[in-house]
Coordinates of N, CA, C and O in Angstrom, one line a residue:
M1 N 95.2 87.2 72.6 CA 95.0 87.0 74.0 C 93.5 86.8 74.2 O 92.7 87.5 73.7
T2 N 93.2 85.7 75.0 CA 91.9 85.4 75.2 C 91.6 85.2 76.7 O 92.4 84.6 77.4
L3 N 90.5 85.8 77.2 CA 90.1 85.6 78.6 C 89.4 84.3 78.8 O 88.4 84.0 78.1
R4 N 90.0 83.4 79.6 CA 89.4 82.1 79.9 C 88.3 82.3 80.9 O 88.4 83.1 81.8
P5 N 87.2 81.5 80.8 CA 86.2 81.5 81.8 C 86.7 81.1 83.2 O 87.7 80.3 83.3
G6 N 86.1 81.6 84.2 CA 86.5 81.2 85.5 C 85.9 82.2 86.5 O 85.2 83.1 86.1
D7 N 86.2 81.9 87.8 CA 85.6 82.8 88.8 C 86.7 83.4 89.7 O 86.5 84.2 90.6
G8 N 88.0 83.1 89.4 CA 89.1 83.6 90.2 C 89.4 85.0 89.8 O 89.0 85.5 88.8
P9 N 90.3 85.7 90.6 CA 90.7 87.0 90.3 C 91.4 87.1 89.0 O 92.1 86.2 88.6
V10 N 91.3 88.3 88.3 CA 92.0 88.5 87.1 C 92.6 89.9 87.1 O 92.0 90.8 87.7
L11 N 93.8 90.0 86.6 CA 94.5 91.3 86.5 C 94.8 91.6 85.1 O 95.2 90.7 84.3
F12 N 94.5 92.8 84.7 CA 94.8 93.3 83.3 C 95.9 94.4 83.5 O 95.6 95.4 84.2
A13 N 97.1 94.2 83.0 CA 98.1 95.2 83.1 C 98.5 95.6 81.7 O 98.9 94.7 80.9
S14 N 98.5 96.9 81.5 CA 98.8 97.4 80.1 C 99.7 98.6 80.2 O 99.6 99.4 81.1
G15 N 100.5 98.7 79.1 CA 101.3 99.9 78.9 C 100.9 100.5 77.6 O 100.9 99.8 76.6
G16 N 100.6 101.8 77.6 CA 100.3 102.5 76.3 C 99.1 101.9 75.6 O 98.1 101.5 76.1
I17 N 99.3 101.7 74.3 CA 98.3 101.1 73.4 C 98.0 99.7 73.7 O 97.0 99.1 73.3
G18 N 98.8 99.1 74.6 CA 98.6 97.7 75.0 C 97.2 97.5 75.7 O 96.8 96.4 76.0
C19 N 96.6 98.6 76.1 CA 95.3 98.5 76.7 C 94.2 98.1 75.8 O 93.1 97.7 76.2
T20 N 94.4 98.0 74.5 CA 93.4 97.7 73.5 C 92.7 96.3 73.8 O 91.5 96.3 73.9
P21 N 93.5 95.2 73.9 CA 92.8 94.0 74.2 C 92.3 93.9 75.6 O 91.3 93.2 75.9
M22 N 92.9 94.7 76.5 CA 92.4 94.7 77.9 C 91.0 95.3 78.0 O 90.1 94.8 78.7
I23 N 90.8 96.4 77.2 CA 89.5 97.0 77.2 C 88.4 96.1 76.7 O 87.3 96.0 77.2
S24 N 88.8 95.3 75.6 CA 87.8 94.4 75.1 C 87.5 93.3 76.1 O 86.3 93.0 76.2
M25 N 88.4 92.7 76.8 CA 88.1 91.7 77.8 C 87.3 92.3 79.0 O 86.4 91.7 79.5
L26 N 87.7 93.5 79.4 CA 87.0 94.2 80.4 C 85.5 94.5 80.0 O 84.6 94.3 80.9
A27 N 85.3 94.9 78.8 CA 84.0 95.1 78.3 C 83.1 93.8 78.3 O 81.9 93.9 78.7
E28 N 83.7 92.7 78.0 CA 83.0 91.4 78.1 C 82.6 91.1 79.5 O 81.5 90.7 79.8
L29 N 83.5 91.3 80.4 CA 83.2 91.1 81.8 C 82.1 92.0 82.3 O 81.2 91.6 83.1
A30 N 82.1 93.3 81.9 CA 81.1 94.2 82.3 C 79.8 93.8 81.7 O 78.7 93.9 82.3
A31 N 79.8 93.4 80.4 CA 78.5 93.1 79.7 C 77.8 91.8 80.4 O 76.6 91.7 80.3
T32 N 78.6 91.0 80.9 CA 78.1 89.8 81.6 C 77.9 89.9 83.1 O 77.4 89.0 83.7
G33 N 78.2 91.1 83.6 CA 78.0 91.3 85.0 C 78.9 90.4 85.9 O 78.5 89.9 86.9
S34 N 80.1 90.2 85.4 CA 81.0 89.3 86.1 C 81.2 89.7 87.6 O 81.5 90.8 87.9
P35 N 81.1 88.6 88.5 CA 81.4 88.9 89.9 C 82.9 88.8 90.3 O 83.2 88.9 91.4
R36 N 83.7 88.5 89.3 CA 85.1 88.2 89.6 C 85.8 89.5 90.1 O 85.4 90.6 89.8
Q37 N 86.8 89.3 91.0 CA 87.7 90.4 91.4 C 88.5 90.7 90.2 O 89.2 89.9 89.6
I38 N 88.5 92.0 89.8 CA 89.2 92.5 88.6 C 90.1 93.6 89.0 O 89.7 94.6 89.6
I39 N 91.4 93.5 88.7 CA 92.4 94.5 89.0 C 92.9 95.0 87.6 O 93.4 94.2 86.8
V40 N 92.8 96.3 87.4 CA 93.3 96.9 86.1 C 94.5 97.8 86.5 O 94.3 98.7 87.3
V41 N 95.6 97.6 85.8 CA 96.8 98.5 86.0 C 97.2 99.0 84.6 O 97.3 98.2 83.7
H42 N 97.3 100.3 84.5 CA 97.7 100.8 83.2 C 98.8 101.9 83.5 O 98.7 102.7 84.4
G43 N 99.8 101.9 82.6 CA 100.8 102.9 82.6 C 100.9 103.6 81.3 O 100.8 103.0 80.2
D44 N 101.0 105.0 81.4 CA 101.1 105.8 80.2 C 101.9 107.0 80.4 O 102.3 107.3 81.6
R45 N 102.2 107.8 79.4 CA 103.0 109.0 79.6 C 102.2 110.0 80.4 O 102.7 110.6 81.3
D46 N 101.0 110.3 80.0 CA 100.2 111.3 80.7 C 98.7 111.0 80.4 O 98.4 110.1 79.6
Q47 N 97.8 111.8 80.9 CA 96.4 111.7 80.7 C 95.9 111.8 79.3 O 95.0 111.1 78.8
F48 N 96.6 112.6 78.5 CA 96.2 112.9 77.1 C 96.7 111.8 76.1 O 96.1 111.7 75.1
S49 N 97.7 111.0 76.5 CA 98.1 110.0 75.6 C 97.5 108.6 76.0 O 97.8 107.6 75.4
H50 N 96.7 108.6 77.0 CA 96.1 107.3 77.6 C 94.9 106.9 76.7 O 93.9 107.5 76.8
P51 N 95.1 105.9 75.8 CA 94.0 105.4 75.0 C 92.9 104.8 75.8 O 93.1 104.2 76.9
F52 N 91.7 105.0 75.4 CA 90.5 104.4 76.1 C 90.4 104.8 77.6 O 89.8 104.1 78.4
R53 N 90.9 106.0 77.9 CA 90.8 106.5 79.3 C 89.4 106.5 79.8 O 89.1 106.0 80.9
A54 N 88.5 107.1 79.1 CA 87.1 107.3 79.6 C 86.4 105.9 79.6 O 85.7 105.6 80.6
E55 N 86.7 105.0 78.6 CA 86.1 103.7 78.6 C 86.5 102.9 79.8 O 85.8 102.1 80.4
L56 N 87.8 103.0 80.2 CA 88.3 102.3 81.3 C 87.5 102.7 82.6 O 87.1 101.8 83.3
A57 N 87.4 103.9 82.8 CA 86.6 104.4 84.0 C 85.2 103.9 84.0 O 84.7 103.5 85.0
Q58 N 84.5 104.0 82.8 CA 83.2 103.5 82.7 C 83.0 102.0 83.0 O 82.1 101.6 83.7
L59 N 83.9 101.2 82.4 CA 83.8 99.8 82.6 C 84.1 99.4 84.0 O 83.4 98.5 84.5
V60 N 85.1 99.9 84.6 CA 85.4 99.6 86.0 C 84.2 100.0 86.9 O 83.9 99.2 87.8
A61 N 83.6 101.1 86.6 CA 82.4 101.5 87.4 C 81.2 100.6 87.3 O 80.4 100.4 88.2
K62 N 81.1 99.9 86.2 CA 80.0 98.9 86.0 C 80.2 97.6 86.7 O 79.3 96.8 86.9
L63 N 81.4 97.3 87.1 CA 81.7 96.0 87.7 C 81.8 96.1 89.3 O 82.3 97.1 89.8
E64 N 81.2 95.1 89.9 CA 81.0 95.2 91.3 C 82.3 95.1 92.1 O 82.5 95.8 93.1
D65 N 83.3 94.3 91.6 CA 84.5 94.1 92.3 C 85.7 94.4 91.4 O 86.6 93.5 91.2
A66 N 85.7 95.6 90.9 CA 86.8 96.0 90.0 C 87.5 97.3 90.5 O 86.8 98.2 91.1
Q67 N 88.8 97.4 90.3 CA 89.5 98.6 90.7 C 90.6 98.9 89.6 O 91.1 98.0 89.0
A68 N 90.8 100.2 89.4 CA 91.8 100.6 88.4 C 92.9 101.3 89.1 O 92.7 102.1 90.0
H69 N 94.2 101.0 88.7 CA 95.4 101.7 89.2 C 96.1 102.2 88.0 O 96.7 101.5 87.2
V70 N 96.0 103.5 87.8 CA 96.6 104.2 86.6 C 97.8 105.0 87.0 O 97.8 105.7 88.0
F71 N 98.9 104.8 86.3 CA 100.2 105.4 86.5 C 100.5 106.3 85.3 O 100.4 105.8 84.2
Y72 N 100.9 107.5 85.5 CA 101.4 108.4 84.5 C 102.8 108.8 84.8 O 103.2 109.2 85.9
E73 N 103.7 108.7 83.8 CA 105.1 109.1 83.9 C 105.2 110.6 84.2 O 106.0 111.0 85.0
L74 N 104.5 111.4 83.4 CA 104.6 112.8 83.4 C 103.2 113.4 83.4 O 102.7 114.0 82.5
P75 N 102.5 113.2 84.5 CA 101.1 113.7 84.6 C 100.9 115.2 84.4 O 101.8 115.9 84.8
V76 N 99.8 115.5 83.8 CA 99.5 117.0 83.6 C 98.6 117.4 84.7 O 97.5 116.8 85.0
G77 N 99.0 118.4 85.5 CA 98.2 118.9 86.6 C 98.3 118.0 87.8 O 99.3 117.3 88.0
E78 N 97.4 118.1 88.7 CA 97.4 117.4 90.0 C 97.2 115.9 89.7 O 96.3 115.5 89.0
W79 N 98.1 115.1 90.3 CA 98.0 113.6 90.2 C 98.7 113.0 91.4 O 99.7 113.5 91.9
P80 N 98.1 111.9 92.0 CA 98.7 111.4 93.2 C 100.2 110.9 93.0 O 100.5 110.3 92.0
A81 N 101.0 111.3 93.9 CA 102.5 111.0 93.8 C 102.7 109.5 93.7 O 103.6 109.0 93.0
E82 N 101.9 108.7 94.4 CA 102.1 107.2 94.4 C 101.7 106.6 93.1 O 101.9 105.4 92.9
R83 N 101.1 107.4 92.2 CA 100.7 106.9 90.9 C 101.5 107.6 89.8 O 101.1 107.7 88.6
T84 N 102.6 108.3 90.2 CA 103.4 109.0 89.2 C 104.6 108.2 89.0 O 105.3 107.7 89.9
G85 N 105.0 108.0 87.7 CA 106.1 107.2 87.3 C 105.7 106.0 86.5 O 104.5 105.9 86.0
L86 N 106.5 105.0 86.5 CA 106.2 103.8 85.8 C 105.2 102.9 86.6 O 105.2 103.0 87.8
A87 N 104.4 102.1 85.9 CA 103.4 101.3 86.5 C 104.2 100.3 87.5 O 105.2 99.8 87.2
D88 N 103.6 100.2 88.7 CA 104.3 99.4 89.7 C 103.2 98.7 90.5 O 102.3 99.2 91.1
L89 N 103.4 97.4 90.6 CA 102.4 96.5 91.3 C 102.7 96.4 92.8 O 101.9 95.8 93.5
R90 N 103.8 96.9 93.2 CA 104.2 96.7 94.6 C 103.2 97.3 95.6 O 103.0 96.8 96.7
G91 N 102.4 98.3 95.2 CA 101.4 98.8 96.1 C 100.0 98.4 95.8 O 99.0 98.9 96.4
V92 N 99.9 97.4 94.9 CA 98.6 96.9 94.5 C 98.4 95.5 95.1 O 99.2 94.6 94.7
P93 N 97.4 95.3 95.9 CA 97.2 93.9 96.4 C 96.7 93.0 95.3 O 95.7 93.2 94.7
V94 N 97.5 92.0 95.0 CA 97.2 91.0 94.0 C 97.2 89.6 94.6 O 98.3 89.1 95.0
P95 N 96.1 88.9 94.7 CA 96.0 87.6 95.2 C 96.9 86.6 94.4 O 97.0 86.7 93.2
A96 N 97.5 85.6 95.1 CA 98.4 84.7 94.4 C 97.7 83.8 93.3 O 98.3 83.4 92.4
N97 N 96.3 83.6 93.5 CA 95.6 82.8 92.6 C 95.0 83.6 91.4 O 94.2 83.2 90.7
T98 N 95.6 84.8 91.2 CA 95.2 85.7 90.1 C 95.6 85.2 88.7 O 96.8 84.7 88.6
T99 N 94.8 85.3 87.7 CA 95.2 85.1 86.3 C 95.5 86.5 85.8 O 94.7 87.4 85.8
A100 N 96.8 86.6 85.3 CA 97.2 87.9 84.9 C 97.3 88.0 83.3 O 97.8 87.0 82.7
H101 N 96.9 89.1 82.8 CA 97.0 89.3 81.3 C 97.8 90.6 81.2 O 97.4 91.6 81.7
L102 N 98.9 90.5 80.5 CA 99.8 91.7 80.3 C 99.9 92.0 78.8 O 100.0 91.1 78.0
C103 N 99.9 93.3 78.5 CA 100.0 93.7 77.1 C 100.7 95.1 77.1 O 100.3 96.0 77.8
G104 N 101.8 95.2 76.3 CA 102.5 96.4 76.2 C 103.9 96.2 75.7 O 104.2 95.1 75.2
P105 N 104.8 97.1 75.8 CA 106.2 97.0 75.3 C 107.0 96.0 76.1 O 106.6 95.8 77.3
V106 N 108.0 95.4 75.6 CA 108.8 94.4 76.3 C 109.3 94.8 77.7 O 109.2 94.1 78.6
P107 N 109.9 96.0 77.8 CA 110.3 96.4 79.2 C 109.2 96.4 80.2 O 109.4 96.0 81.4
F108 N 108.0 96.9 79.8 CA 106.8 96.9 80.7 C 106.5 95.4 81.0 O 106.2 95.1 82.2
L109 N 106.4 94.5 80.1 CA 106.1 93.1 80.3 C 107.1 92.5 81.3 O 106.7 91.8 82.2
R110 N 108.3 92.7 81.1 CA 109.4 92.2 82.0 C 109.2 92.7 83.4 O 109.2 91.9 84.4
A111 N 108.9 94.0 83.6 CA 108.7 94.5 84.9 C 107.5 94.0 85.6 O 107.5 93.6 86.8
M112 N 106.4 93.9 84.9 CA 105.2 93.4 85.4 C 105.3 91.9 85.8 O 104.9 91.4 86.9
R113 N 105.9 91.1 84.9 CA 106.1 89.7 85.2 C 106.9 89.5 86.4 O 106.6 88.6 87.3
T114 N 108.0 90.2 86.5 CA 108.9 90.1 87.7 C 108.1 90.4 89.0 O 108.2 89.6 90.0
Q115 N 107.3 91.4 89.0 CA 106.6 91.8 90.2 C 105.5 90.8 90.5 O 105.2 90.5 91.6
L116 N 104.8 90.3 89.4 CA 103.8 89.2 89.7 C 104.4 88.0 90.2 O 103.8 87.4 91.2
L117 N 105.5 87.5 89.7 CA 106.2 86.3 90.2 C 106.6 86.5 91.7 O 106.4 85.6 92.5
A118 N 107.0 87.7 92.0 CA 107.4 88.0 93.4 C 106.2 88.0 94.3 O 106.3 87.7 95.5
A119 N 105.0 88.3 93.8 CA 103.7 88.2 94.5 C 103.1 86.9 94.6 O 102.1 86.7 95.2
G120 N 103.8 85.9 93.9 CA 103.3 84.5 93.9 C 102.3 84.2 92.8 O 101.8 83.1 92.8
V121 N 102.1 85.1 91.9 CA 101.3 84.9 90.7 C 102.1 84.1 89.6 O 103.1 84.6 89.2
T122 N 101.5 83.0 89.2 CA 102.2 82.2 88.2 C 101.4 82.0 86.9 O 102.0 81.6 85.9
D123 N 100.1 82.3 86.9 CA 99.3 82.2 85.7 C 99.3 83.5 85.0 O 98.5 84.4 85.2
I124 N 100.3 83.7 84.1 CA 100.6 84.9 83.5 C 100.6 84.7 82.0 O 101.3 83.9 81.4
H125 N 99.8 85.6 81.3 CA 99.6 85.5 79.8 C 100.0 86.9 79.3 O 99.7 87.9 79.9
Y126 N 100.7 87.0 78.2 CA 101.1 88.3 77.7 C 101.2 88.4 76.2 O 101.2 87.4 75.5
E127 N 101.1 89.6 75.7 CA 101.2 89.9 74.3 C 102.0 91.2 74.2 O 101.8 92.2 74.9
V128 N 103.0 91.2 73.3 CA 103.8 92.4 73.1 C 103.1 93.4 72.2 O 102.7 93.0 71.1
F129 N 103.0 94.6 72.6 CA 102.5 95.7 71.8 C 103.5 96.8 72.0 O 103.9 97.2 73.1
G130 N 104.0 97.4 71.0 CA 104.9 98.5 71.1 C 106.0 98.5 70.1 O 106.1 97.6 69.2
P131 N 106.9 99.5 70.1 CA 107.9 99.7 69.1 C 109.0 98.6 69.1 O 109.7 98.4 68.1
D132 N 109.1 97.8 70.2 CA 110.1 96.8 70.3 C 109.6 95.4 69.9 O 110.2 94.4 70.2
V133 N 108.5 95.3 69.2 CA 107.9 94.0 68.7 C 108.9 93.3 67.9 O 109.1 92.1 68.0
V134 N 109.5 94.0 66.9 CA 110.5 93.3 66.0 C 111.7 92.8 66.8 O 112.1 91.7 66.5
S135 N 112.2 93.5 67.7 CA 113.4 93.1 68.4 C 113.1 92.0 69.5 O 114.0 91.4 70.1
A136 N 111.8 91.8 69.8 CA 111.4 90.8 70.8 C 111.6 89.4 70.4 O 111.7 88.5 71.1
G137 N 111.6 89.2 69.1 CA 111.6 87.8 68.5 C 112.9 87.2 68.4 O 113.9 87.4 68.6

């Protein structure tokens, strides 16, 4: 998965270890001081299984117009109810001209794609990461 140059909004949505390429693209945007609107959505089991959790917070903080929406299925301790459960874009404002990059297991990709299409987003790129890679082909 490759981040194409541009100035339009970009969304990175990842599930589990699928955040690996997203962190790399986010780091590039932070290193170049990108002015793009950046929306990061990540879903994981809990705070302790979330790869690159600290890096995500640090990179988003470096970007002028970036926001992160993190969802945990079974959060440990206090966690906002609206961010508990599976990742869900319905409460996240996503402009229709957004370029979306998705990475994670097949069910996650299907759910994100469906929600993005419903929001009018059609520029969607994805990569399967997860235990169902073999069955996806």
